DNA sequence: CACGGCCA
DNA sequence: TGGCCGTGG
């Protein structure tokens, strides 16, 4: 899922595109978060004894707990999140792609089921693999966010694409996601690991798409083609094509059309394009996703006071959360909303006046910084090559 | 996953 | 102070 190995390519070929930092650096920023993806990871990770957390009626609460505490942490760091939910799965012209993938998903599920031998470990594995975000999970999280005063919007299709639209329009600073696909949808900035910088040791990464293209020496179309070649959500990968080959192919041939043509002729002894490989449709999904324009009313959002009684009723009464923890969480929401209003009043977020001279100065400084980074990165690359160190990197 | 409590 | 581990619902 997602684009495998894209991150390591960017790290190697366009290190200037990745800025690393801590969550404090994000203070005061608005970010768009792919809600459905977050919910999915909560359903998988928030467990006790291998089982999802539940309320007294036996209904899952893992997604609510994950979303509640993660959002609190984000807000507590002065970040203003807007959550974006998936709408319908993307419709392709033929609708074939979606169907094909639904079948494939069912098939793997069946396989897992067949393999299941009944040991506790297998059951747990199985239950994790068959996790799907349901309509109810989404609705409950939306209810929670509403009560928390945190805005959300529902995308026509893919949340990633909608996040990118918001970021491009400047309605948020960045799209926050673990999924590199967001870059294909042309979000200017992608923030990865937004939440787990303090908890784990890993830094927050900001990936700047313009720098990615610059470093790779590609235009956006070639970049998307590269991503498709690396294996996107919609298409099977081409056997024997890994990151190195994919990069080489796009660089040598310039486009997927040419790559396919080459494989079908000169390259046919080594590579085979999967039988059904509608790459043009996949590309179309990245270039013309079904999204709401940023100036649309549905893309208006604001942060509001939490509904204290509503939250107590929903989380404590209906879902067995600890009242004490919920109340202290609410206090954080109130405090941070107040302090961000205060900051605005005091002109903390006052836009920097951009006179000609200032812009020039800023540009010069950015150039210098970039140059310095490039130098440093080059040296680091040399050093790591010399020592043959293989940096570990997993998505 | 996120938190808090515990211990070195 | 920070790393580990149990608990949350």
XYZ file of C-alpha atoms (C1' of nucleotides) in Angstrom:
412
model
C 0.000 0.000 0.000
C 1.265 3.403 -0.890
C 4.309 3.926 -2.961
C 7.040 1.662 -1.836
C 10.589 2.857 -1.874
C 9.646 6.318 -3.063
C 10.977 7.770 0.128
C 14.399 6.214 -0.261
C 14.644 7.489 -3.806
C 13.871 10.993 -2.632
C 16.325 10.646 0.224
C 19.072 9.602 -2.159
C 18.329 11.786 -5.151
C 16.763 14.874 -3.628
C 17.893 15.173 -0.020
C 17.243 18.914 -0.096
C 13.544 18.087 -0.378
C 13.422 16.579 3.104
C 13.530 18.801 6.142
C 13.619 17.149 9.502
C 12.531 18.723 12.742
C 10.447 18.345 15.844
C 6.814 18.923 16.512
C 7.493 22.308 18.132
C 8.507 23.674 14.750
C 4.966 23.136 13.555
C 3.523 25.500 16.157
C 0.799 27.751 14.811
C 0.370 25.842 11.580
C -2.743 24.355 10.082
C -2.469 20.891 8.633
C -4.836 18.621 6.729
C -4.907 15.063 7.968
C -6.178 12.003 6.154
C -8.730 10.806 8.701
C -9.567 7.451 7.190
C -5.946 6.434 7.071
C -5.528 7.436 10.734
C -8.600 5.459 11.723
C -7.246 2.441 9.912
C -4.005 2.565 11.858
C -5.852 3.032 15.157
C -7.974 -0.025 14.463
C -4.829 -2.029 13.890
C -2.621 -0.630 16.617
C -4.855 0.312 19.528
C -5.345 -3.058 21.152
C -5.206 -4.774 24.448
C -4.335 -8.437 24.544
C -4.621 -8.534 20.771
C -8.222 -7.374 20.833
C -9.585 -3.980 19.914
C -10.738 -1.827 22.786
C -14.480 -1.917 23.328
C -17.251 -0.198 25.232
C -19.679 -2.093 27.439
C -21.852 -3.152 24.533
C -18.860 -4.731 22.842
C -18.514 -2.047 20.172
C -15.017 -1.072 19.087
C -13.617 2.124 20.568
C -10.006 1.925 19.373
C -10.575 4.486 16.651
C -12.183 6.932 19.080
C -9.433 6.597 21.631
C -6.697 6.975 19.036
C -8.293 9.963 17.414
C -9.113 11.661 20.723
C -5.636 11.461 22.237
C -3.733 12.054 19.038
C -5.789 15.130 18.267
C -5.194 16.401 21.779
C -1.487 16.072 21.318
C -1.579 17.867 17.993
C -3.664 20.686 19.424
C -1.505 20.853 22.514
C 1.458 21.591 20.288
C -0.300 24.594 18.829
C -1.138 22.830 15.572
C -4.580 23.221 14.069
C -5.725 20.065 12.365
C -8.482 19.707 9.834
C -9.420 16.105 9.158
C -10.291 14.925 5.686
C -12.379 11.784 5.266
C -12.490 9.489 2.282
C -15.641 9.631 0.221
C -16.517 6.985 -2.335
C -13.669 4.983 -3.826
C -12.405 6.718 -6.953
C -14.371 5.931 -10.056
C -12.355 5.289 -13.136
C -13.829 5.707 -16.541
C -14.502 2.027 -16.842
C -14.813 1.359 -13.132
C -12.735 -1.696 -13.902
C -9.760 -0.796 -11.813
C -11.771 -0.455 -8.656
C -13.586 -3.727 -9.270
C -10.394 -5.554 -9.960
C -8.922 -4.395 -6.726
C -11.999 -5.223 -4.718
C -11.825 -8.772 -6.065
C -8.166 -8.988 -5.280
C -8.728 -7.828 -1.728
C -11.426 -10.413 -1.224
C -9.196 -13.100 -2.629
C -6.319 -12.376 -0.281
C -8.754 -12.245 2.564
C -10.075 -15.661 1.635
C -6.572 -16.982 1.411
C -5.759 -15.742 4.861
C -8.905 -17.274 6.159
C -8.043 -20.606 4.622
C -4.584 -20.481 6.099
C -5.928 -19.812 9.509
C -5.157 -22.768 11.671
C -6.703 -21.526 14.826
C -3.678 -20.671 16.955
C -3.978 -17.450 18.867
C -1.246 -15.823 16.836
C -2.894 -16.662 13.561
C -6.211 -15.373 14.724
C -4.636 -12.111 15.755
C -2.799 -11.741 12.473
C -5.967 -12.547 10.607
C -7.999 -10.030 12.522
C -5.476 -7.325 11.844
C -5.374 -8.045 8.148
C -9.074 -7.985 7.694
C -9.444 -4.593 9.322
C -11.561 -2.275 7.251
C -12.664 1.227 8.093
C -16.435 1.060 8.138
C -18.993 3.742 7.547
C -19.758 3.597 11.253
C -16.119 4.135 12.262
C -16.042 7.214 10.072
C -19.343 8.526 11.381
C -18.309 8.045 14.998
C -15.025 9.855 14.461
C -16.848 12.676 12.756
C -19.153 12.916 15.736
C -16.154 12.997 18.060
C -14.422 15.743 16.090
C -17.582 17.804 15.990
C -17.848 17.591 19.770
C -14.176 18.486 20.110
C -14.631 21.569 17.922
C -12.159 20.220 15.382
C -13.155 20.761 11.757
C -13.406 18.022 9.176
C -14.457 17.744 5.591
C -15.567 14.761 3.567
C -13.790 14.397 0.263
C -15.751 13.356 -2.834
C -13.342 10.445 -3.270
C -9.827 10.214 -1.929
C -8.831 12.155 1.145
C -5.205 12.399 0.026
C -6.236 14.269 -3.086
C -8.429 16.649 -1.119
C -5.657 17.337 1.395
C -3.419 18.300 -1.491
C -6.013 20.747 -2.794
C -6.212 22.457 0.600
C -2.450 22.692 0.844
C -2.073 24.008 -2.683
C -4.635 26.689 -1.991
C -2.788 27.737 1.150
C -5.726 26.849 3.387
C -3.345 24.640 5.322
C 0.420 24.646 5.532
C 0.758 20.998 4.557
C -0.890 17.638 4.179
C 0.027 15.368 7.059
C 0.135 11.724 6.073
C 2.376 8.708 6.158
C 1.382 7.946 2.628
C 3.752 9.151 -0.059
C 0.866 9.143 -2.546
C 0.058 12.622 -1.329
C 3.026 13.902 -3.327
C 1.509 12.505 -6.508
C -1.576 14.559 -5.834
C 0.719 17.568 -5.769
C 0.567 18.738 -2.215
C 3.389 21.304 -2.020
C 4.417 19.994 1.376
C 3.884 16.591 2.944
C 4.492 16.134 6.644
C 5.312 12.619 7.773
C 5.491 11.349 11.333
C 3.662 14.383 12.642
C 2.676 12.656 15.849
C 5.337 10.209 16.705
C 8.333 12.451 17.024
C 8.235 12.688 20.780
C 6.992 9.201 21.448
C 9.581 7.576 19.218
C 12.925 8.965 18.330
C 12.143 9.693 14.711
C 11.994 13.307 13.575
C 9.112 14.912 11.744
C 9.782 15.052 8.040
C 8.644 17.809 5.749
C 8.867 16.806 2.128
C 8.728 19.663 -0.346
C 7.476 18.543 -3.709
C 9.136 21.301 -5.733
C 12.483 20.261 -4.325
C 11.674 16.649 -5.071
C 11.117 17.425 -8.741
C 14.169 19.639 -8.836
C 16.359 16.978 -7.270
C 15.061 14.241 -9.525
C 15.300 16.462 -12.560
C 11.762 15.559 -13.561
C 8.546 17.331 -14.292
C 5.412 16.345 -12.437
C 4.221 13.975 -15.111
C 7.462 12.059 -15.045
C 7.365 11.973 -11.284
C 3.874 10.477 -11.295
C 4.994 7.992 -13.941
C 7.884 7.028 -11.707
C 5.503 6.476 -8.813
C 3.223 4.300 -10.918
C 6.228 2.267 -11.959
C 7.190 1.854 -8.321
C 3.788 0.350 -7.650
C 0.869 2.565 -6.738
C -2.401 1.597 -5.092
C -4.165 1.079 -8.379
C -1.787 -1.075 -10.393
C 0.236 -4.224 -10.012
C 3.948 -3.623 -10.074
C 5.995 -4.830 -13.015
C 7.978 -7.867 -11.918
C 11.694 -7.250 -11.492
C 11.316 -3.486 -11.515
C 12.565 -2.012 -8.259
C 13.406 1.566 -7.394
C 16.692 1.654 -9.274
C 15.242 0.239 -12.448
C 12.166 2.412 -12.265
C 14.268 5.540 -11.927
C 16.551 4.483 -14.731
C 13.636 3.673 -17.020
C 11.913 7.015 -16.562
C 15.187 8.876 -16.939
C 16.103 7.004 -20.105
C 12.744 6.931 -21.793
C 11.033 9.986 -20.359
C 7.497 8.640 -20.053
C 5.496 5.522 -19.270
C 4.377 5.284 -22.893
C 7.985 5.000 -23.950
C 8.862 2.672 -21.125
C 6.033 0.298 -22.018
C 7.017 0.446 -25.659
C 10.614 -0.328 -24.789
C 9.664 -3.236 -22.540
C 7.429 -4.703 -25.211
C 10.275 -4.583 -27.721
C 13.890 -4.475 -26.575
C 13.149 -5.309 -22.990
C 10.795 -8.230 -23.436
C 13.329 -10.870 -22.519
C 13.773 -9.367 -19.116
C 10.502 -7.627 -18.223
C 6.822 -8.272 -18.743
C 4.053 -5.730 -18.376
C 1.180 -7.294 -16.423
C -1.670 -8.366 -18.657
C -4.088 -5.729 -17.443
C -2.113 -2.588 -16.780
C -4.133 0.579 -17.426
C -1.400 2.996 -16.437
C -3.040 5.882 -18.242
C -6.096 5.515 -16.002
C -3.953 5.479 -12.901
C -2.140 8.574 -14.084
C -5.460 10.247 -14.729
C -6.427 9.600 -11.108
C -3.407 11.503 -9.884
C -3.822 14.375 -12.302
C -7.577 14.792 -12.242
C -8.868 13.363 -8.997
C -12.440 14.067 -8.002
C -11.997 16.832 -5.441
C -13.832 19.792 -4.032
C -12.200 23.066 -5.097
C -10.656 24.897 -2.156
C -12.989 27.880 -2.507
C -16.035 25.620 -2.234
C -18.235 26.100 0.837
C -17.493 22.551 1.952
C -13.843 23.502 2.280
C -14.597 26.166 4.835
C -13.594 25.145 8.285
C -13.005 26.673 11.642
C -11.892 25.576 15.074
C -14.468 25.934 17.802
C -15.014 25.450 21.505
C -15.460 21.836 22.547
C -18.891 20.708 23.669
C -18.110 19.625 27.216
C -21.362 17.890 28.068
C -21.548 16.299 24.654
C -18.065 14.850 25.011
C -18.789 13.492 28.478
C -21.955 11.849 27.245
C -20.355 10.390 24.132
C -17.004 9.275 25.503
C -17.669 8.623 29.169
C -21.296 7.504 29.274
C -21.588 5.767 25.930
C -18.059 4.549 25.394
C -16.651 3.933 28.860
C -13.788 6.422 28.712
C -12.375 7.668 31.996
C -14.125 10.859 32.971
C -10.994 12.293 34.525
C -8.956 11.831 31.371
C -11.673 13.174 29.151
C -12.071 16.266 31.304
C -8.371 17.005 31.308
C -8.387 16.536 27.542
C -11.215 19.030 27.184
C -9.247 21.508 29.278
C -6.375 21.230 26.814
C -8.696 21.938 23.910
C -10.067 25.006 25.646
C -6.692 26.297 26.674
C -5.218 25.946 23.215
C -8.164 27.480 21.442
C -7.942 30.443 23.778
C -4.203 30.857 23.398
C -4.368 30.716 19.625
C -7.081 33.388 19.687
C -4.877 35.398 22.006
C -1.910 34.929 19.702
C -3.943 36.162 16.775
C -5.028 39.212 18.740
C -1.473 40.000 19.594
C -0.458 39.680 16.000
C 1.544 36.560 16.474
C 0.372 35.208 13.152
C 0.544 38.567 11.449
C 1.724 37.914 7.923
C 5.223 39.122 7.212
C 5.035 42.277 5.089
C 6.389 41.284 1.721
C 8.000 44.257 0.075
C 10.078 43.798 -3.053
C 13.289 44.111 -1.110
C 12.167 41.619 1.502
C 11.163 39.060 -1.037
C 14.523 39.441 -2.729
C 16.314 39.049 0.548
C 14.258 36.015 1.493
C 14.954 34.388 -1.835
C 18.662 34.969 -1.501
C 18.686 33.485 1.956
C 16.725 30.456 0.789
C 19.157 29.955 -2.057
C 22.083 30.068 0.321
C 20.435 27.622 2.642
C 19.623 25.237 -0.163
C 23.164 25.435 -1.472
C 24.550 24.675 1.948
C 22.198 21.729 2.325
C 23.126 20.386 -1.086
C 26.789 20.523 -0.159
C 26.182 18.827 3.128
C 24.022 16.178 1.533
C 26.661 15.506 -1.095
C 29.276 15.026 1.545
C 27.005 12.783 3.550
C 26.207 10.742 0.500
C 29.879 10.316 -0.244
C 30.556 9.329 3.317
C 27.732 6.815 3.433
C 28.771 5.333 0.106
C 32.334 5.047 1.298
C 31.328 3.217 4.434
C 28.712 1.205 2.520
C 26.332 1.896 5.341
C 22.783 0.871 4.587
C 20.461 3.257 6.395
C 17.391 1.408 7.529
C 14.186 2.834 6.294
C 10.745 1.392 6.491
C 7.436 3.011 5.865
C -1.379 4.396 19.237
C -0.751 7.435 23.401
C -0.200 7.940 28.299
C 1.420 7.427 32.884
C 3.903 5.073 36.279
C 8.078 2.946 37.570
C 12.887 2.443 37.966
C 17.822 3.181 37.039
C 15.855 12.333 32.332
C 14.702 8.733 29.587
C 13.687 4.090 28.339
C 10.446 0.161 29.201
C 6.012 -1.682 30.040
C 1.304 -2.140 31.375
C -3.118 -0.082 30.557
C -6.672 2.247 28.249
C -12.140 0.830 26.819
